[in-house]
CSV table of C-alpha atoms in Angstrom, one decimal:
chain,number,residue,atom,x,y,z
A,1,MET,CA,0.1,0.0,0.0
A,2,SER,CA,1.3,3.4,-0.9
A,3,ARG,CA,1.8,6.1,1.7
A,4,GLU,CA,3.0,9.6,1.4
A,5,VAL,CA,5.1,11.7,3.9
A,6,THR,CA,4.0,15.5,3.7
A,7,GLU,CA,5.2,18.6,5.1
A,8,LYS,CA,3.1,18.0,8.2
A,9,GLN,CA,5.6,15.5,9.3
A,10,GLU,CA,8.5,17.9,9.1
A,11,SER,CA,10.3,19.2,12.3
A,12,ALA,CA,9.6,22.8,11.5
A,13,GLY,CA,11.8,25.5,12.5
A,14,GLU,CA,15.0,23.6,12.9
A,15,ALA,CA,18.2,25.0,11.3
A,16,ASN,CA,19.5,22.9,8.3
A,17,PRO,CA,23.3,22.3,8.4
A,18,VAL,CA,25.0,21.9,5.1
A,19,ARG,CA,24.6,18.3,3.9
A,20,GLY,CA,25.9,16.7,0.8
A,21,ALA,CA,27.8,13.6,-0.7
A,22,ALA,CA,31.0,12.7,1.1
A,23,PRO,CA,33.0,10.1,-0.9
A,24,ALA,CA,36.1,8.8,0.8
A,25,GLY,CA,38.9,11.3,1.0
A,26,ALA,CA,36.8,14.2,0.1
A,27,SER,CA,37.6,17.2,2.4
A,28,ASP,CA,35.3,20.0,1.0
A,29,ARG,CA,32.5,20.6,-1.6
A,30,ASP,CA,34.9,20.8,-4.6
A,31,SER,CA,36.8,17.7,-3.7
A,32,ALA,CA,33.5,15.7,-3.2
A,33,ALA,CA,32.1,16.7,-6.4
A,34,ARG,CA,35.4,15.9,-8.2
A,35,ALA,CA,35.5,12.4,-6.6
A,36,VAL,CA,31.9,11.7,-7.6
A,37,ARG,CA,32.5,12.7,-11.3
A,38,GLU,CA,35.7,10.6,-11.5
A,39,MET,CA,34.0,7.7,-9.9
A,40,PHE,CA,31.0,7.7,-12.3
A,41,THR,CA,33.2,8.2,-15.4
A,42,ALA,CA,35.2,5.2,-14.3
A,43,ILE,CA,32.1,3.0,-14.1
A,44,ALA,CA,30.2,4.4,-17.1
A,45,PRO,CA,31.0,1.5,-19.4
A,46,ARG,CA,29.2,-1.0,-17.0
A,47,TYR,CA,26.7,1.4,-15.4
A,48,ASP,CA,23.6,0.4,-17.3
A,49,LEU,CA,24.3,-3.4,-17.0
A,50,LEU,CA,24.9,-3.2,-13.2
A,51,ASN,CA,21.9,-1.0,-12.5
A,52,HIS,CA,19.5,-3.4,-14.2
A,53,LEU,CA,21.2,-6.5,-12.7
A,54,LEU,CA,21.4,-5.2,-9.3
A,55,SER,CA,17.9,-4.0,-9.1
A,56,ALA,CA,16.3,-6.9,-11.1
A,57,ASN,CA,15.0,-4.4,-13.7
A,58,THR,CA,12.9,-2.7,-11.0
A,59,ASP,CA,14.7,0.5,-11.9
A,60,LYS,CA,12.9,0.6,-15.3
A,61,LEU,CA,9.5,0.4,-13.5
A,62,TRP,CA,10.6,3.4,-11.2
A,63,TRP,CA,11.5,5.6,-14.2
A,64,ARG,CA,8.2,4.8,-15.9
A,65,ARG,CA,6.2,5.4,-12.8
A,66,THR,CA,7.9,8.6,-12.3
A,67,ALA,CA,7.3,9.9,-15.8
A,68,ARG,CA,3.7,8.9,-15.6
A,69,SER,CA,3.3,10.8,-12.3
A,70,PHE,CA,4.1,13.9,-14.2
A,71,ALA,CA,1.7,13.3,-17.2
A,72,ASN,CA,-0.3,16.4,-16.7
A,73,VAL,CA,2.7,18.6,-16.9
A,74,LEU,CA,4.1,16.7,-19.8
A,75,ALA,CA,0.9,17.1,-21.8
A,76,GLN,CA,1.2,20.8,-21.9
A,77,PRO,CA,2.0,22.5,-25.3
A,78,GLY,CA,5.5,23.7,-25.5
A,79,VAL,CA,6.6,22.1,-22.1
A,80,HIS,CA,10.2,22.3,-21.3
A,81,VAL,CA,11.8,19.6,-19.1
A,82,LEU,CA,15.3,19.3,-17.6
A,83,ASP,CA,16.5,15.8,-16.4
A,84,LEU,CA,19.3,16.6,-13.9
A,85,CYS,CA,22.2,14.4,-13.1
A,86,CYS,CA,20.8,12.3,-16.0
A,87,GLY,CA,23.6,9.8,-16.3
A,88,THR,CA,23.1,7.6,-19.3
A,89,GLY,CA,19.7,9.0,-19.9
A,90,ASP,CA,17.2,6.5,-18.8
A,91,MET,CA,14.9,8.9,-16.9
A,92,ALA,CA,15.0,11.4,-19.8
A,93,LEU,CA,14.1,8.7,-22.3
A,94,ALA,CA,11.1,7.6,-20.0
A,95,LEU,CA,9.9,11.2,-20.1
A,96,ARG,CA,10.3,11.2,-23.8
A,97,ARG,CA,8.1,8.1,-24.2
A,98,GLN,CA,5.5,9.7,-21.9
A,99,SER,CA,5.6,12.9,-23.9
A,100,PRO,CA,7.0,12.7,-27.5
A,101,GLN,CA,6.3,16.4,-28.1
A,102,ALA,CA,8.2,17.8,-25.0
A,103,GLU,CA,11.4,19.7,-25.1
A,104,ILE,CA,13.7,17.6,-22.9
A,105,THR,CA,17.2,18.4,-21.9
A,106,GLY,CA,19.5,16.0,-20.0
A,107,ALA,CA,22.3,17.5,-17.9
A,108,ASP,CA,25.2,15.7,-16.1
A,109,PHE,CA,28.8,16.6,-15.3
A,110,SER,CA,30.2,13.2,-16.4
A,111,HIS,CA,31.1,13.4,-20.2
A,112,ALA,CA,31.4,9.6,-20.4
A,113,MET,CA,27.9,9.2,-19.1
A,114,LEU,CA,26.5,11.7,-21.8
A,115,VAL,CA,28.4,9.9,-24.5
A,116,LEU,CA,26.3,6.7,-23.7
A,117,ALA,CA,23.1,8.7,-23.2
A,118,SER,CA,23.4,10.4,-26.7
A,119,LYS,CA,23.7,6.8,-28.3
A,120,LYS,CA,20.4,5.8,-26.9
A,121,SER,CA,18.3,8.7,-28.2
A,122,SER,CA,17.5,9.2,-31.9
A,123,GLN,CA,15.5,11.6,-34.1
A,124,PRO,CA,12.9,12.8,-34.3
A,125,ARG,CA,12.6,15.0,-31.2
A,126,ALA,CA,16.0,14.1,-30.0
A,127,ILE,CA,16.9,15.0,-26.4
A,128,LYS,CA,19.5,17.6,-25.8
A,129,TRP,CA,22.5,16.4,-23.8
A,130,ILE,CA,24.4,19.1,-21.9
A,131,GLU,CA,27.6,18.7,-19.7
A,132,ALA,CA,26.8,20.8,-16.7
A,133,ASP,CA,27.3,21.0,-12.9
A,134,ALA,CA,24.0,20.7,-11.1
A,135,LEU,CA,25.0,23.3,-8.6
A,136,GLN,CA,25.8,25.9,-11.3
A,137,LEU,CA,23.5,25.3,-14.2
A,138,PRO,CA,24.0,27.2,-17.4
A,139,PHE,CA,20.3,28.1,-17.8
A,140,SER,CA,18.4,31.3,-17.3
A,141,ASP,CA,16.0,31.8,-14.5
A,142,GLN,CA,12.6,30.2,-15.0
A,143,SER,CA,13.6,28.1,-18.1
A,144,PHE,CA,11.7,24.9,-17.3
A,145,ASP,CA,8.2,23.7,-16.5
A,146,LEU,CA,9.5,20.4,-15.0
A,147,VAL,CA,12.8,19.3,-13.4
A,148,THR,CA,13.5,15.7,-12.6
A,149,SER,CA,16.4,13.9,-11.2
A,150,ALA,CA,16.7,10.0,-10.7
A,151,PHE,CA,19.2,8.6,-8.4
A,152,GLY,CA,21.7,11.5,-8.9
A,153,PHE,CA,20.5,14.1,-6.4
A,154,ARG,CA,22.1,12.3,-3.3
A,155,ASN,CA,25.5,12.6,-5.1
A,156,LEU,CA,25.5,16.4,-5.0
A,157,ALA,CA,28.1,18.0,-2.8
A,158,ASP,CA,25.3,20.4,-1.3
A,159,TYR,CA,21.7,19.2,-1.2
A,160,ASP,CA,20.4,22.6,-0.4
A,161,ALA,CA,22.3,24.4,-3.1
A,162,GLY,CA,21.0,21.8,-5.5
A,163,LEU,CA,17.5,22.5,-4.5
A,164,ARG,CA,18.0,26.3,-4.7
A,165,GLU,CA,19.2,25.8,-8.4
A,166,ILE,CA,16.3,23.6,-9.3
A,167,GLN,CA,13.9,26.3,-7.9
A,168,ARG,CA,15.7,29.1,-9.7
A,169,VAL,CA,15.4,27.3,-13.2
A,170,LEU,CA,11.7,26.3,-12.7
A,171,ARG,CA,9.0,28.6,-14.0
A,172,PRO,CA,6.3,29.8,-11.6
A,173,GLY,CA,3.9,26.8,-11.1
A,174,GLY,CA,6.6,24.5,-12.3
A,175,GLU,CA,7.2,21.1,-10.7
A,176,CYS,CA,10.2,19.1,-9.6
A,177,GLY,CA,10.4,15.4,-9.0
A,178,ILE,CA,13.5,13.7,-7.3
A,179,LEU,CA,13.6,10.0,-7.5
A,180,GLU,CA,16.0,8.6,-4.9
A,181,PHE,CA,16.8,5.4,-2.8
A,182,SER,CA,15.7,5.3,0.7
A,183,GLU,CA,16.2,2.7,3.5
A,184,PRO,CA,13.0,0.6,4.1
A,185,GLN,CA,12.0,-0.3,7.5
A,186,GLY,CA,10.9,-3.6,9.2
A,187,THR,CA,11.6,-7.0,7.8
A,188,MET,CA,12.2,-5.7,4.3
A,189,GLY,CA,14.8,-3.3,5.7
A,190,LYS,CA,16.8,-5.9,7.3
A,191,ILE,CA,16.8,-8.1,4.1
A,192,TYR,CA,17.6,-5.0,2.0
A,193,ASP,CA,20.4,-4.0,4.4
A,194,VAL,CA,22.2,-7.4,4.0
A,195,TYR,CA,21.9,-7.2,0.3
A,196,PHE,CA,22.8,-3.6,-0.2
A,197,LYS,CA,25.7,-3.5,2.1
A,198,SER,CA,27.3,-6.9,1.7
A,199,ILE,CA,26.2,-8.6,-1.6
A,200,LEU,CA,25.7,-5.6,-4.0
A,201,PRO,CA,29.3,-4.2,-3.4
A,202,ARG,CA,30.8,-7.6,-4.1
A,203,ILE,CA,28.9,-8.0,-7.4
A,204,GLY,CA,29.6,-4.4,-8.4
A,205,ARG,CA,33.2,-4.7,-7.9
A,206,LEU,CA,33.4,-8.1,-9.8
A,207,ILE,CA,31.6,-6.7,-12.8
A,208,SER,CA,32.9,-3.2,-13.0
A,209,GLY,CA,36.3,-3.7,-11.7
A,210,ASN,CA,35.9,-0.7,-9.5
A,211,SER,CA,36.7,-1.3,-5.7
A,212,GLY,CA,35.3,2.1,-4.5
A,213,ALA,CA,32.1,2.9,-6.5
A,214,TYR,CA,29.9,0.1,-5.1
A,215,SER,CA,31.1,0.6,-1.7
A,216,TYR,CA,30.3,4.3,-2.0
A,217,LEU,CA,26.6,3.5,-3.2
A,218,PRO,CA,25.3,2.0,0.1
A,219,ALA,CA,27.2,4.6,2.1
A,220,SER,CA,25.7,7.4,0.1
A,221,VAL,CA,22.2,6.0,0.6
A,222,GLU,CA,22.8,5.6,4.3
A,223,ARG,CA,24.2,9.3,4.5
A,224,PHE,CA,21.2,10.7,2.5
A,225,PRO,CA,18.6,12.4,4.8
A,226,GLN,CA,15.4,10.6,5.6
A,227,PRO,CA,12.3,11.8,3.7
A,228,PRO,CA,11.0,14.3,6.5
A,229,GLU,CA,14.4,16.1,6.4
A,230,ILE,CA,14.5,16.4,2.6
A,231,LEU,CA,10.9,17.8,2.7
A,232,SER,CA,12.1,20.4,5.2
A,233,ARG,CA,14.9,21.4,2.9
A,234,MET,CA,12.6,21.7,0.0
A,235,LYS,CA,10.3,23.9,1.9
A,236,ALA,CA,13.2,26.0,3.0
A,237,ALA,CA,14.4,26.4,-0.6
A,238,GLY,CA,10.8,27.7,-1.5
A,239,PHE,CA,9.0,24.6,-2.7
A,240,ARG,CA,5.4,24.2,-1.7
A,241,ASP,CA,3.2,21.0,-1.7
A,242,ALA,CA,6.2,18.8,-0.9
A,243,SER,CA,5.5,15.2,-0.6
A,244,TRP,CA,7.4,11.9,-0.7
A,245,THR,CA,5.8,8.6,-2.1
A,246,PRO,CA,7.7,5.4,-1.6
A,247,TYR,CA,8.2,2.8,-4.4
A,248,THR,CA,8.7,-0.9,-3.8
A,249,PHE,CA,8.6,-1.1,0.0
A,250,GLY,CA,10.4,2.2,0.4
A,251,ILE,CA,13.5,1.0,-1.3
A,252,ALA,CA,13.1,4.1,-3.5
A,253,GLY,CA,10.8,7.0,-3.5
A,254,LEU,CA,9.7,10.3,-5.3
A,255,PHE,CA,10.0,13.7,-3.8
A,256,ARG,CA,7.7,16.2,-5.4
A,257,GLY,CA,7.4,19.9,-5.1
A,258,LYS,CA,6.1,23.0,-6.9
A,259,ARG,CA,7.8,26.5,-7.4
């Protein structure tokens, strides 16, 4: 059964310290961003294979469900969409399938990921792929009707700065959707914990040959704030109607908000 965490469950009024990704060896925001970029560039050739394998193809369902949840926005004439931290482009492609007429831009700071993304998209209505830092987007204020991010937001070196940048490029009334991993509770949480922290890193290292990336993955999910805190940060950044909807027993979930 689906449930939602809303702004009513926030701990209002508390100051939000700076939070962001913290790869091993990173000492500040710049070094954290650099380490993340280098890590994803290194695993790019095996990224899709591992994602599908390690999630048993559930990731494809999550992308489609997220795209469908924004059907009303995507149906608007002349809609402009930004898929942030787009990786190899699967979320952007799910949006394209939902809305063949939308103007879609995919942005990521890993050139290697964008090369793979560009090979997946084709004419007509090709997606624009742009190499860009999510914390310093090369877009004018109020450029997009919808901004999405699928499993990339937690890798930002500063979550609040990322939210403010999304808010900046959204048009009034525009929406954002952040699809991210979470840590499920109860029995499912215990099973997930064993798989995610013990089995997944071993498989990832075996297939990718990268000893750090798939140890970083569970650590980054564990570090990522729980839904009520992210909702509080979204509100502080200026988003309204913030909500979180869990997917697949809470293994992942969709944060939504409006400008």
